Tab-separated table of C-alpha atoms in Angstrom:
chain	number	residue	atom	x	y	z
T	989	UNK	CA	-29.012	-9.911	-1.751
T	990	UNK	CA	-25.458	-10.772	-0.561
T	991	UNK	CA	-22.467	-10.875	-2.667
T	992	UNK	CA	-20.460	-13.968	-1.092
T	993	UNK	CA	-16.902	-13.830	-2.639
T	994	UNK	CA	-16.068	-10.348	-0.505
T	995	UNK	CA	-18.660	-10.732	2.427
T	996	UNK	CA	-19.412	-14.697	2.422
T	997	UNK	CA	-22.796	-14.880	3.932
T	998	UNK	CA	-21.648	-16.205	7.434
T	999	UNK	CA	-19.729	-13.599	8.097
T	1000	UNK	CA	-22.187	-10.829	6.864
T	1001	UNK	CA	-24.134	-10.432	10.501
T	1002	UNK	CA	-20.708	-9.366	12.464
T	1003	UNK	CA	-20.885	-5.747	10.727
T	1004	UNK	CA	-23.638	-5.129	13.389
T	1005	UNK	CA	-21.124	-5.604	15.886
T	1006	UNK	CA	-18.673	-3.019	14.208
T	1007	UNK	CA	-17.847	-0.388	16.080
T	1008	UNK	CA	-15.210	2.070	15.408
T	1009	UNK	CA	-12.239	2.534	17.908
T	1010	UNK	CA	-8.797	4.831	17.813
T	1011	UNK	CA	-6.649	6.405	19.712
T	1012	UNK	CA	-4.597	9.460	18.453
T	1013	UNK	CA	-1.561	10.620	20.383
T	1014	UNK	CA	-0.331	13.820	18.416
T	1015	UNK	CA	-0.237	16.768	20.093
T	1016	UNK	CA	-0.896	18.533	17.157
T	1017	UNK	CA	-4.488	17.010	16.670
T	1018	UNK	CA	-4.880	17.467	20.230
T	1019	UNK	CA	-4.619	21.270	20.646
T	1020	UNK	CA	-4.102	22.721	17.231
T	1021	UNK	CA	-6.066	20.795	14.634
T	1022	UNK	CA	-8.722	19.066	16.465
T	1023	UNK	CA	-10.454	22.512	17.906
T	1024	UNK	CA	-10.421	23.507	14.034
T	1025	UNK	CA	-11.894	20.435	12.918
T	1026	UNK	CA	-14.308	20.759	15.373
T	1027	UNK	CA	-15.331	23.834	14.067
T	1028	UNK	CA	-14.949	22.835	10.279
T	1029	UNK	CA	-17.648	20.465	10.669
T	1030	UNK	CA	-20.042	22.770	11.662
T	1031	UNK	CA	-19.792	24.992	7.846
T	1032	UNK	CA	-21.345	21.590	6.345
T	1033	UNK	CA	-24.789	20.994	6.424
T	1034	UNK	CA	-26.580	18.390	8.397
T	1035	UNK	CA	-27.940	17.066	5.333
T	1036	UNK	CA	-24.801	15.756	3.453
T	1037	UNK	CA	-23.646	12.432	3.538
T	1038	UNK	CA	-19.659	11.855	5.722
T	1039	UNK	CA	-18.802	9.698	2.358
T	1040	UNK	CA	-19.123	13.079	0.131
T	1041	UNK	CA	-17.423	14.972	2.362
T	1042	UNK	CA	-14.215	12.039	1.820
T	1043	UNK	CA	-14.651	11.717	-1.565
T	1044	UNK	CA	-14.573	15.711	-1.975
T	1045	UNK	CA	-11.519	15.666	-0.509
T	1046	UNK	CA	-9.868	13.227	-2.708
T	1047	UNK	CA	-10.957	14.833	-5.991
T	1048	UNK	CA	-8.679	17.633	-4.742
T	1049	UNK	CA	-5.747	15.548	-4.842
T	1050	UNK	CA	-6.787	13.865	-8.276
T	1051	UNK	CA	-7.022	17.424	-9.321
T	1052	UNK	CA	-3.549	17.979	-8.106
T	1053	UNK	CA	-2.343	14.819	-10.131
T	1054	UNK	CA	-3.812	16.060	-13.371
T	1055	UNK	CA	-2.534	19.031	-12.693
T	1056	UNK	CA	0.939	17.804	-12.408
T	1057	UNK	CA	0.701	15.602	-15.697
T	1058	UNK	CA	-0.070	18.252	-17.744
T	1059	UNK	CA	3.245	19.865	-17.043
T	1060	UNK	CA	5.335	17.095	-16.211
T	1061	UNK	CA	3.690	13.672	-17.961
T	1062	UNK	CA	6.867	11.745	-16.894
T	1063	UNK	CA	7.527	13.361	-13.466
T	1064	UNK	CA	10.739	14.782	-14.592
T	1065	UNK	CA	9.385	17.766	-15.515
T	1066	UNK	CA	9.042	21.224	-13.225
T	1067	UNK	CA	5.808	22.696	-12.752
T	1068	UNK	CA	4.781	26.360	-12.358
T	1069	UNK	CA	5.236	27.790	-9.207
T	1070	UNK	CA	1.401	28.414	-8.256
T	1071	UNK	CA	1.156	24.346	-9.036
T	1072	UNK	CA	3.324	23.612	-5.888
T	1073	UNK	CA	0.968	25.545	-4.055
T	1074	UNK	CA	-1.832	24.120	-5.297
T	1075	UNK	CA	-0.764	20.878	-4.267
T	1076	UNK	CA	0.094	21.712	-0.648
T	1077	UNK	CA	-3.724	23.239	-0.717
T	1078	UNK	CA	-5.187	20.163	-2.184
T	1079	UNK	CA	-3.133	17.929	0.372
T	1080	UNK	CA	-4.379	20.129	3.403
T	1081	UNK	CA	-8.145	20.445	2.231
T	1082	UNK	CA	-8.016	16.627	1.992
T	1083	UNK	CA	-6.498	16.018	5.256
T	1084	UNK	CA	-8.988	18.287	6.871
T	1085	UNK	CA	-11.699	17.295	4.955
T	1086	UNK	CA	-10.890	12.995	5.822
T	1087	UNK	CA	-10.672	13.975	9.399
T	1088	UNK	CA	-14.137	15.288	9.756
T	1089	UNK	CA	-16.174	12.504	8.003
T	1090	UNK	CA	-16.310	10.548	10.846
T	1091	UNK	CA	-17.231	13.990	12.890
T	1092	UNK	CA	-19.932	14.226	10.076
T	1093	UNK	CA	-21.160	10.765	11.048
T	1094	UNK	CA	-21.660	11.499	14.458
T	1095	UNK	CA	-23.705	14.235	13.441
T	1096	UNK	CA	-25.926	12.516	11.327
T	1097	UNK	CA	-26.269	9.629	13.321
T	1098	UNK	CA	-24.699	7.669	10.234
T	1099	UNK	CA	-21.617	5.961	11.790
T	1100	UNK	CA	-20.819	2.480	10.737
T	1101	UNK	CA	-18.230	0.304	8.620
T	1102	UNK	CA	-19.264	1.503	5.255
T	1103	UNK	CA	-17.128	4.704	6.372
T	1104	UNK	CA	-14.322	3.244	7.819
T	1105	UNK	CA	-14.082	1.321	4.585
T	1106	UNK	CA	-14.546	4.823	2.240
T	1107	UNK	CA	-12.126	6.798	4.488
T	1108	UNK	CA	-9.418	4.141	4.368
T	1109	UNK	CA	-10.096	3.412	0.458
T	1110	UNK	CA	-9.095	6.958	-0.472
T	1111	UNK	CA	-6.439	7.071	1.904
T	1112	UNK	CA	-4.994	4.095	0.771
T	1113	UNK	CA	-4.789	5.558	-2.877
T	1114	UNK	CA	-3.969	9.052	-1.611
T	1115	UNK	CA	-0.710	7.165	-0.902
T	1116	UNK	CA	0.334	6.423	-4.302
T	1117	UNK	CA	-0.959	9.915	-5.733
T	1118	UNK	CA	1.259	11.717	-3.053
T	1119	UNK	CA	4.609	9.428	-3.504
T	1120	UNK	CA	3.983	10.785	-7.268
T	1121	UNK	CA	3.666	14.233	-6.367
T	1122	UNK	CA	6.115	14.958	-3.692
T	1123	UNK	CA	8.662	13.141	-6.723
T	1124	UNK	CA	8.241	15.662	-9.026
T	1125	UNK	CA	8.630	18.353	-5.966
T	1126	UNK	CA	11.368	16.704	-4.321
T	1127	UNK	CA	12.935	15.937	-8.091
T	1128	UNK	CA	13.042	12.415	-7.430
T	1129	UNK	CA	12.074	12.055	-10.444
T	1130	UNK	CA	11.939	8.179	-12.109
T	1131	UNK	CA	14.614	6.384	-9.548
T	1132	UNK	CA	15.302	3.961	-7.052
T	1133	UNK	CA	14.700	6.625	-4.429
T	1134	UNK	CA	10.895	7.070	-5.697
T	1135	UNK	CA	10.308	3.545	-5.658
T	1136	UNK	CA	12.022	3.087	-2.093
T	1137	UNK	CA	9.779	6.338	-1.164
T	1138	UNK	CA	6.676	4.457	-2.275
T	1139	UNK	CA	7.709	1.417	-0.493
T	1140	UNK	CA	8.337	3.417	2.642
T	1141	UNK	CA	4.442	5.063	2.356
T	1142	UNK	CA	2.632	1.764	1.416
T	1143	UNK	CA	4.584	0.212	3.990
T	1144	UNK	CA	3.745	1.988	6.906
T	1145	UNK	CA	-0.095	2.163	5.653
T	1146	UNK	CA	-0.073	-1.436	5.019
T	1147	UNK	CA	1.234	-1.880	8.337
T	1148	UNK	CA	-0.408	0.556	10.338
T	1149	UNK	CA	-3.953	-1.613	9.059
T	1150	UNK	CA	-2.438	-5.206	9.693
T	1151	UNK	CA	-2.575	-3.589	13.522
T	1152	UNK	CA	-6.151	-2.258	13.341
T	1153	UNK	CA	-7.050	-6.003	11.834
T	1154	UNK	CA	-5.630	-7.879	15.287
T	1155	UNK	CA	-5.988	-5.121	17.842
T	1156	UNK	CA	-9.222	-4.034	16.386
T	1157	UNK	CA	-7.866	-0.031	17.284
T	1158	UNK	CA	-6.170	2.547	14.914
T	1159	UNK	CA	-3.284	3.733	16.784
T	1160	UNK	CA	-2.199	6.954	15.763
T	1161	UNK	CA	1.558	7.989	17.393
T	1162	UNK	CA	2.653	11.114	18.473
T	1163	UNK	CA	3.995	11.331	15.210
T	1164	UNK	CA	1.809	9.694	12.431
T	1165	UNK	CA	1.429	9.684	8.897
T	1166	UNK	CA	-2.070	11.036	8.345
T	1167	UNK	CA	-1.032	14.072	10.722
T	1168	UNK	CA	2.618	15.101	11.194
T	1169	UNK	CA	3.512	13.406	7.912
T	1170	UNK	CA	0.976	14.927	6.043
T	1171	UNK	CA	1.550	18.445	7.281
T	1172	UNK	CA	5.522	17.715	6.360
T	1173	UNK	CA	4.885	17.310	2.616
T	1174	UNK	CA	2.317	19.918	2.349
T	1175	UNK	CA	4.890	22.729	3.897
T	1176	UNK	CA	7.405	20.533	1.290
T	1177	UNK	CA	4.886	21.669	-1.745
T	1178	UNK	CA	4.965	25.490	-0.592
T	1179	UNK	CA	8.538	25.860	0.153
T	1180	UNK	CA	8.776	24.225	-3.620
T	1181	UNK	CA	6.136	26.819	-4.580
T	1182	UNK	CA	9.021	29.225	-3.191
T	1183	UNK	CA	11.969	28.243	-4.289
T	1184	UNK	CA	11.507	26.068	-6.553
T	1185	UNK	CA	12.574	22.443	-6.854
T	1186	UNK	CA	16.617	23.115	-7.005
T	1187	UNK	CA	16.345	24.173	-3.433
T	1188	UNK	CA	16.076	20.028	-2.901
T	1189	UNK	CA	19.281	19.233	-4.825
T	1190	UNK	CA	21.602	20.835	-2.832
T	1191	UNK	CA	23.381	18.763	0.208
T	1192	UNK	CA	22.500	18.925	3.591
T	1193	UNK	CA	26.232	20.161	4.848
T	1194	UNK	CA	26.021	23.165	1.698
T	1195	UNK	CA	22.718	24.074	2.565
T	1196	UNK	CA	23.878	25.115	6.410
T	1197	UNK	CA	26.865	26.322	5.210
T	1198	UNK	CA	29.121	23.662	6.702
T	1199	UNK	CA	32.748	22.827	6.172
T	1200	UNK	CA	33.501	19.377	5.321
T	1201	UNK	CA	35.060	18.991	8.905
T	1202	UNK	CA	32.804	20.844	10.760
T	1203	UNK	CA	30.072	18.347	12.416
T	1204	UNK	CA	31.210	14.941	10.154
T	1205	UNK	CA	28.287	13.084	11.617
T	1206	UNK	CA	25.975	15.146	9.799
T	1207	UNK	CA	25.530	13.672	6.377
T	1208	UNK	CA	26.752	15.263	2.930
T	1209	UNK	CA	23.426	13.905	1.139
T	1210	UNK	CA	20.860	15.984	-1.174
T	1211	UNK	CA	17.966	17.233	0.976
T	1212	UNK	CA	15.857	15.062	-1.132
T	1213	UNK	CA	17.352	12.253	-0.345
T	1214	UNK	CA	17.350	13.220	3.345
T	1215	UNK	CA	13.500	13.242	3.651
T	1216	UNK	CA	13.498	9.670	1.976
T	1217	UNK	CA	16.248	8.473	4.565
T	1218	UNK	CA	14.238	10.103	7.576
T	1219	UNK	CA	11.429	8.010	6.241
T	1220	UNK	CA	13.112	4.937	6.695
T	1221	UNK	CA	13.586	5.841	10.196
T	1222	UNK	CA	9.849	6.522	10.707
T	1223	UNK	CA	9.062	3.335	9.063
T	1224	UNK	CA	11.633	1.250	11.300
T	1225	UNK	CA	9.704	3.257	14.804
T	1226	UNK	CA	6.547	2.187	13.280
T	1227	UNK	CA	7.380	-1.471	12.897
T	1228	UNK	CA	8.435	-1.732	16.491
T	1229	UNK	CA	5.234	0.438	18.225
T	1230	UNK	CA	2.384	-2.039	15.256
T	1231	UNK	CA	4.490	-5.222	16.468
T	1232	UNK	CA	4.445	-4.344	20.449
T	1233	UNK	CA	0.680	-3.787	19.826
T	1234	UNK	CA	-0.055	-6.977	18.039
T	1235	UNK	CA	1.894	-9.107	20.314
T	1236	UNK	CA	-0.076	-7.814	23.605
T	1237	UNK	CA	-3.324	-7.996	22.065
T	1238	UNK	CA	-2.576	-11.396	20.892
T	1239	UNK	CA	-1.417	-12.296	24.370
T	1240	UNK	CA	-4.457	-10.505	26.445
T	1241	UNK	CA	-6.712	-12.660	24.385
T	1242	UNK	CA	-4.744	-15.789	24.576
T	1243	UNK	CA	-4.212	-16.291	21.357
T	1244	UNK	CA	-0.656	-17.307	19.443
T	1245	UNK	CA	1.430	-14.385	18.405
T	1246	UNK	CA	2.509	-16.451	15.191
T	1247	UNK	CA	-0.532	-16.547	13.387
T	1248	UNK	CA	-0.987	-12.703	13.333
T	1249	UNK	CA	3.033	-12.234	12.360
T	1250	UNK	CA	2.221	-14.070	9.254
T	1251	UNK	CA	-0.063	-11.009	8.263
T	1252	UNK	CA	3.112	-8.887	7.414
T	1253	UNK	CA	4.882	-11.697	4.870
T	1254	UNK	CA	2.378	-11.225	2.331
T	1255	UNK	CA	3.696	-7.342	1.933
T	1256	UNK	CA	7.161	-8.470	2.456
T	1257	UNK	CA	6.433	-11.076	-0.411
T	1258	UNK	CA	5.431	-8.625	-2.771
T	1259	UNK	CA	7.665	-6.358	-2.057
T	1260	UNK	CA	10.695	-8.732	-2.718
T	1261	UNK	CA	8.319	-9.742	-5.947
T	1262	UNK	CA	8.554	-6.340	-7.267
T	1263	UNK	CA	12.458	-5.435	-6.612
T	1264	UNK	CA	13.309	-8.731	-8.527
T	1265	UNK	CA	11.565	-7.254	-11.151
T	1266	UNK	CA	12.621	-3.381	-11.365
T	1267	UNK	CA	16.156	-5.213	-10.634
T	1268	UNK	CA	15.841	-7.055	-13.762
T	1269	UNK	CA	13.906	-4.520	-15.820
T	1270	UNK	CA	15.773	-0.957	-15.188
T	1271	UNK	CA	14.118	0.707	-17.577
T	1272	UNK	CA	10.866	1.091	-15.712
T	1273	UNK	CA	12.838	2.571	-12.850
T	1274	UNK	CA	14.052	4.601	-15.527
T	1275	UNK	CA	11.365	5.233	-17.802
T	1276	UNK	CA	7.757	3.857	-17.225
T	1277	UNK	CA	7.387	4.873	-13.350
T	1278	UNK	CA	3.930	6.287	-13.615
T	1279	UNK	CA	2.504	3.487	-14.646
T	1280	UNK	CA	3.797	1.064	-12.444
T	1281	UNK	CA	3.347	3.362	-9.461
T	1282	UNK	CA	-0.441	3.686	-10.189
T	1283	UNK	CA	-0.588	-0.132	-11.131
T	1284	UNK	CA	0.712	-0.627	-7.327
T	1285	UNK	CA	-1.412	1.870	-6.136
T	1286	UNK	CA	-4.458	-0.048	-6.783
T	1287	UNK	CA	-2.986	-3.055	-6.402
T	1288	UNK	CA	-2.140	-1.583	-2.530
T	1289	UNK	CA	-6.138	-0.353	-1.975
T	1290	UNK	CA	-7.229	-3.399	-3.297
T	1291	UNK	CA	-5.307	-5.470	-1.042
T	1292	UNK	CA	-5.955	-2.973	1.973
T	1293	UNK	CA	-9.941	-2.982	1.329
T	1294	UNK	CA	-9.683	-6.295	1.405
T	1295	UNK	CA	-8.033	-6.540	4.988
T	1296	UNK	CA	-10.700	-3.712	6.095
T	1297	UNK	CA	-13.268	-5.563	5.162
T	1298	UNK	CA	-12.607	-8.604	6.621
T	1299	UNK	CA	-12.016	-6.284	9.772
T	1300	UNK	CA	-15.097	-5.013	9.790
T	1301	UNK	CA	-16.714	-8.411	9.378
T	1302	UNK	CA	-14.241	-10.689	11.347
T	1303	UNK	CA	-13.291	-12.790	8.685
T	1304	UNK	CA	-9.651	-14.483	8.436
T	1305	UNK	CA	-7.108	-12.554	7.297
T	1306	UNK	CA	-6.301	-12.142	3.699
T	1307	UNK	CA	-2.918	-13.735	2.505
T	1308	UNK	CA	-3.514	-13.511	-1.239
T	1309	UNK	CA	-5.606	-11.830	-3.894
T	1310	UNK	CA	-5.681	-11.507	-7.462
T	1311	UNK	CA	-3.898	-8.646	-7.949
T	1312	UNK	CA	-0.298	-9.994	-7.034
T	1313	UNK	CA	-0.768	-11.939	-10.139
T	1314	UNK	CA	-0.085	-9.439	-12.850
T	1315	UNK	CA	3.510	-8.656	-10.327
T	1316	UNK	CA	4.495	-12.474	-10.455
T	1317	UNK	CA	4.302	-12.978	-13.377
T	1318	UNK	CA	6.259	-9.950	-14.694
T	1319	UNK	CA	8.797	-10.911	-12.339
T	1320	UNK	CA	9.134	-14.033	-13.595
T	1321	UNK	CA	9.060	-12.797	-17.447
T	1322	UNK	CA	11.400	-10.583	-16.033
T	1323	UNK	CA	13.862	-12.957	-14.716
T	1324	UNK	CA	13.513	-15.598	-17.300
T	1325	UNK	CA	17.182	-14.908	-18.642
T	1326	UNK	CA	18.756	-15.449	-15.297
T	1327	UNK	CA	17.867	-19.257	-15.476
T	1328	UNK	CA	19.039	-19.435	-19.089
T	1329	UNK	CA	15.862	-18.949	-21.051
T	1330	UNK	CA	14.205	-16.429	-23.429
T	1331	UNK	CA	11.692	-13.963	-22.249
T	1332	UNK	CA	7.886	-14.490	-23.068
T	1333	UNK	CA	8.330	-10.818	-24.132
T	1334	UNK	CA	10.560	-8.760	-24.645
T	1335	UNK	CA	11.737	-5.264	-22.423
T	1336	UNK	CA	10.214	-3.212	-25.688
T	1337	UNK	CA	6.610	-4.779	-24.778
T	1338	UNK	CA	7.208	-4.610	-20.986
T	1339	UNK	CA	6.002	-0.576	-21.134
T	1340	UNK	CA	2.361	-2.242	-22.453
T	1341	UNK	CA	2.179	-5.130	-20.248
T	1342	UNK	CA	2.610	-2.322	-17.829
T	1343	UNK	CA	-0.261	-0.694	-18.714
T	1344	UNK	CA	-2.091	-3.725	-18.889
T	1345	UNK	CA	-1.246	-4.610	-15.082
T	1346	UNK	CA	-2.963	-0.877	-14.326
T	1347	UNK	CA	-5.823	-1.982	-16.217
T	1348	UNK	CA	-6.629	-5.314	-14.839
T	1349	UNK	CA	-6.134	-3.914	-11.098
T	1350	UNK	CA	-8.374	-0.811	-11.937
T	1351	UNK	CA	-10.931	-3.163	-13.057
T	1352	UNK	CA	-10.320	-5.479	-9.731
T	1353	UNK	CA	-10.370	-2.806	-7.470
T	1354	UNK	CA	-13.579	-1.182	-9.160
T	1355	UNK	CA	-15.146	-4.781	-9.106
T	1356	UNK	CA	-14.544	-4.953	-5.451
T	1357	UNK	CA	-15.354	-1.470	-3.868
T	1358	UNK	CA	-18.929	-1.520	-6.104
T	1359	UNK	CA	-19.803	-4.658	-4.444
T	1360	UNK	CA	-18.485	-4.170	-1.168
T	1361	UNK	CA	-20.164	-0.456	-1.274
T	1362	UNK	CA	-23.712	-2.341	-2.527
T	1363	UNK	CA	-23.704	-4.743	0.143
T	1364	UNK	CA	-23.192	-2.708	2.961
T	1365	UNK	CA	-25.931	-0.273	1.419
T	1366	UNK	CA	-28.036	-3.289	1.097
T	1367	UNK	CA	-27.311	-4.706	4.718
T	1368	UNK	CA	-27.785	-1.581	6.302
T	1369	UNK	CA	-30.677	0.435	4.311
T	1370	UNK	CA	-28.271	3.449	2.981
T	1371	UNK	CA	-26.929	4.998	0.432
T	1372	UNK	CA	-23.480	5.877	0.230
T	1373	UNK	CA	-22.997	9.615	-1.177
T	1374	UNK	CA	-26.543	10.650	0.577
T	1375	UNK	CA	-28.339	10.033	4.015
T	1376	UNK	CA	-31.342	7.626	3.351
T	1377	UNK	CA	-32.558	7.743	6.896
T	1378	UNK	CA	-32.121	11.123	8.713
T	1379	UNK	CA	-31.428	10.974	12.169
T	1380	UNK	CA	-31.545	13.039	15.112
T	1381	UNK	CA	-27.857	13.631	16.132
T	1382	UNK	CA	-25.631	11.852	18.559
């Protein structure tokens, strides 16, 4: 039976029409990684489901998380050495290991929208769990720059999906984040592993050796602060390729460019939301990052499984869910004294309404992947973590 409030019952035939399509320009997946995917694939057996290979993947990560809060509960701390290189391990086994599920399902004959929806779930939370990680590395610690970093990441995801949504393709660029980028912070983990995380405090112009006259367009920033700023260059090259691609498709299929534009404002919205917020509460810059970086993490999947699924099922595109509730109205709590009036509660309680926010959007997001996950099981006759149906190979 149907669940209507994430897959309304009209719209519940179209994922027999879904059919995956991407395009990936890196060079590097082209003649370095793809021939070892290829043969990655081949040490699993025939018999395991793509969606356990995924999810295998992105217990490594969790493990890397767990790993890192033992030894550094409030990011500020520094971890051992052989923790660095675990994470740039855990990182590369789940970038290998998310690029052969869909290999997997070609396999097994078990291709369909119940991956794409898996593989972009974890990714989507991957996100968060990384911005946290490469912090401690990078010794980013609780700051503006870790917020702007996690803005940067969610940014580019959250626009890199708005694209799939109207051109119904996942463009990957000659340089994209689930390649390139991901390859960047895992070398980032092992050179930390190396030298440990001073080696990202020093300035650019000390760390070549430069005098202070000697090349002045090269900037006199910490190298940690350099990756963040090269970010916001990626981001900016990203905005322009996702909004060329929109616009044509939009145009090849006569439709108004407008419409599809508007798909951007509700991350812009939030965005905005949440820097009147940190602007007006410091102290969780300061002191209660974790939690609000996690509470935005699942706030991000939620909203992103939510545009994947009506993807997958061609239903409109989602401008609002419930989880931007919880960030309105700590913003507004937040910026109560600006307009002359009291706060509901105070900055002292703010760390537990915090908390709270993670817990409501845990519970969201669990509430919609079990029933999203259920439906498509039920629709299609399959279980997620195992193949109900063997199949002969494609």
């Amino acid at each position: 039976m149907s669940f209507n409030r994430y897959i309304p019952t009209e719209y519940r035939q179209n994922l027999s029409k879904y059919k995956y399509s991407g395009i990936d320009d890196s060079l590097l997946s082209r003649y370095v990684l793809g021939p070892y995917w290829t043969k990655l694939v081949t040490f699993f057996p025939i018999t395991m489901a793509p969606n356990s290979i995924t999810g295998l993947g992105f217990l490594c990560v969790v493990a890397n998380l767990l790993t890192m809060f033992y030894f550094a509960p409030d990011m500020t701390g520094v971890c051992p050495s052989w923790a660095y290189y675990s994470f740039g391990i855990g990182l590369f086994v789940y970038q290998s290991l998310d690029a052969i599920d869909g290999k997997q399902a070609r396999r097994t004959g078990t291709s369909g929208p119940l991956g794409e929806l898996f593989d972009h779930g974890c990714d989507a939370l991957n996100t968060s769990l990384e911005v946290i990680l490469a912090a401690n590395a990078l010794q980013l610690n609780q700051s503006w720059w870790t917020i702007l970093s996690h803005f940067l990441t969610l940014a580019n995801f959250y626009l890199s999906t708005w694209e799939e949504y109207h051109t119904g393709t996942l463009y990957l660029s000659a340089f994209s984040g689930p390649v390139e980028g991901i390859l960047m912070i895992v070398i980032l983990y092992l050179i930390t592993g190396f030298f440990g995380t001073g080696i990202w405090l020093h300035t650019v112009r000390s760390y070549l050796g430069l005098s202070p006259d000697f090349l002045p367009m090269i900037p006199d920033m910490q190298l940690n602060h350099f990756f963040v700023a090269f970010g916001t260059i990626g981001l900016i090259g990203n905005i322009l390729t996702g909004f060329q691609h929109v616009i044509k498709a939009r145009k090849d299929k006569n439709l108004p460019v407008a419409p599809a534009l508007v798909g951007v404002l509700p991350y812009v919205g939030m965005s905005l939301v949440a820097f009147f917020w940190l602007n007006a509460s410091p102290e969780i810059v300061n002191e209660h990052l974790v939690p609000w970086i996690l509470y935005i993490g699942l706030s991000f999947g939620y909203t992103v499984g939510l545009m994947i699924t009506a993807h997958v099922t061609h239903q409109p595109f989602p401008l609002f869910n419930v989880s931007f509730l919880p960030l309105l109205f700590g913003a507004f709590n937040a910026n109560l004294p600006t307009f002359g009036f009291e706060r509901l509660f105070g900055s002292h309680m703010e760390n537990i309404y915090l908390w709270s926010c993670l817990a409501f959007s845990a519970a969201a997001y669990a509430h919609f992947a079990i029933n999203v996950v259920n439906d498509l099981c039920d629709y299609f006759d399959i279980w997620c973590f195992t193949i109900k149906h063997p199949k002969k190979a494609e």
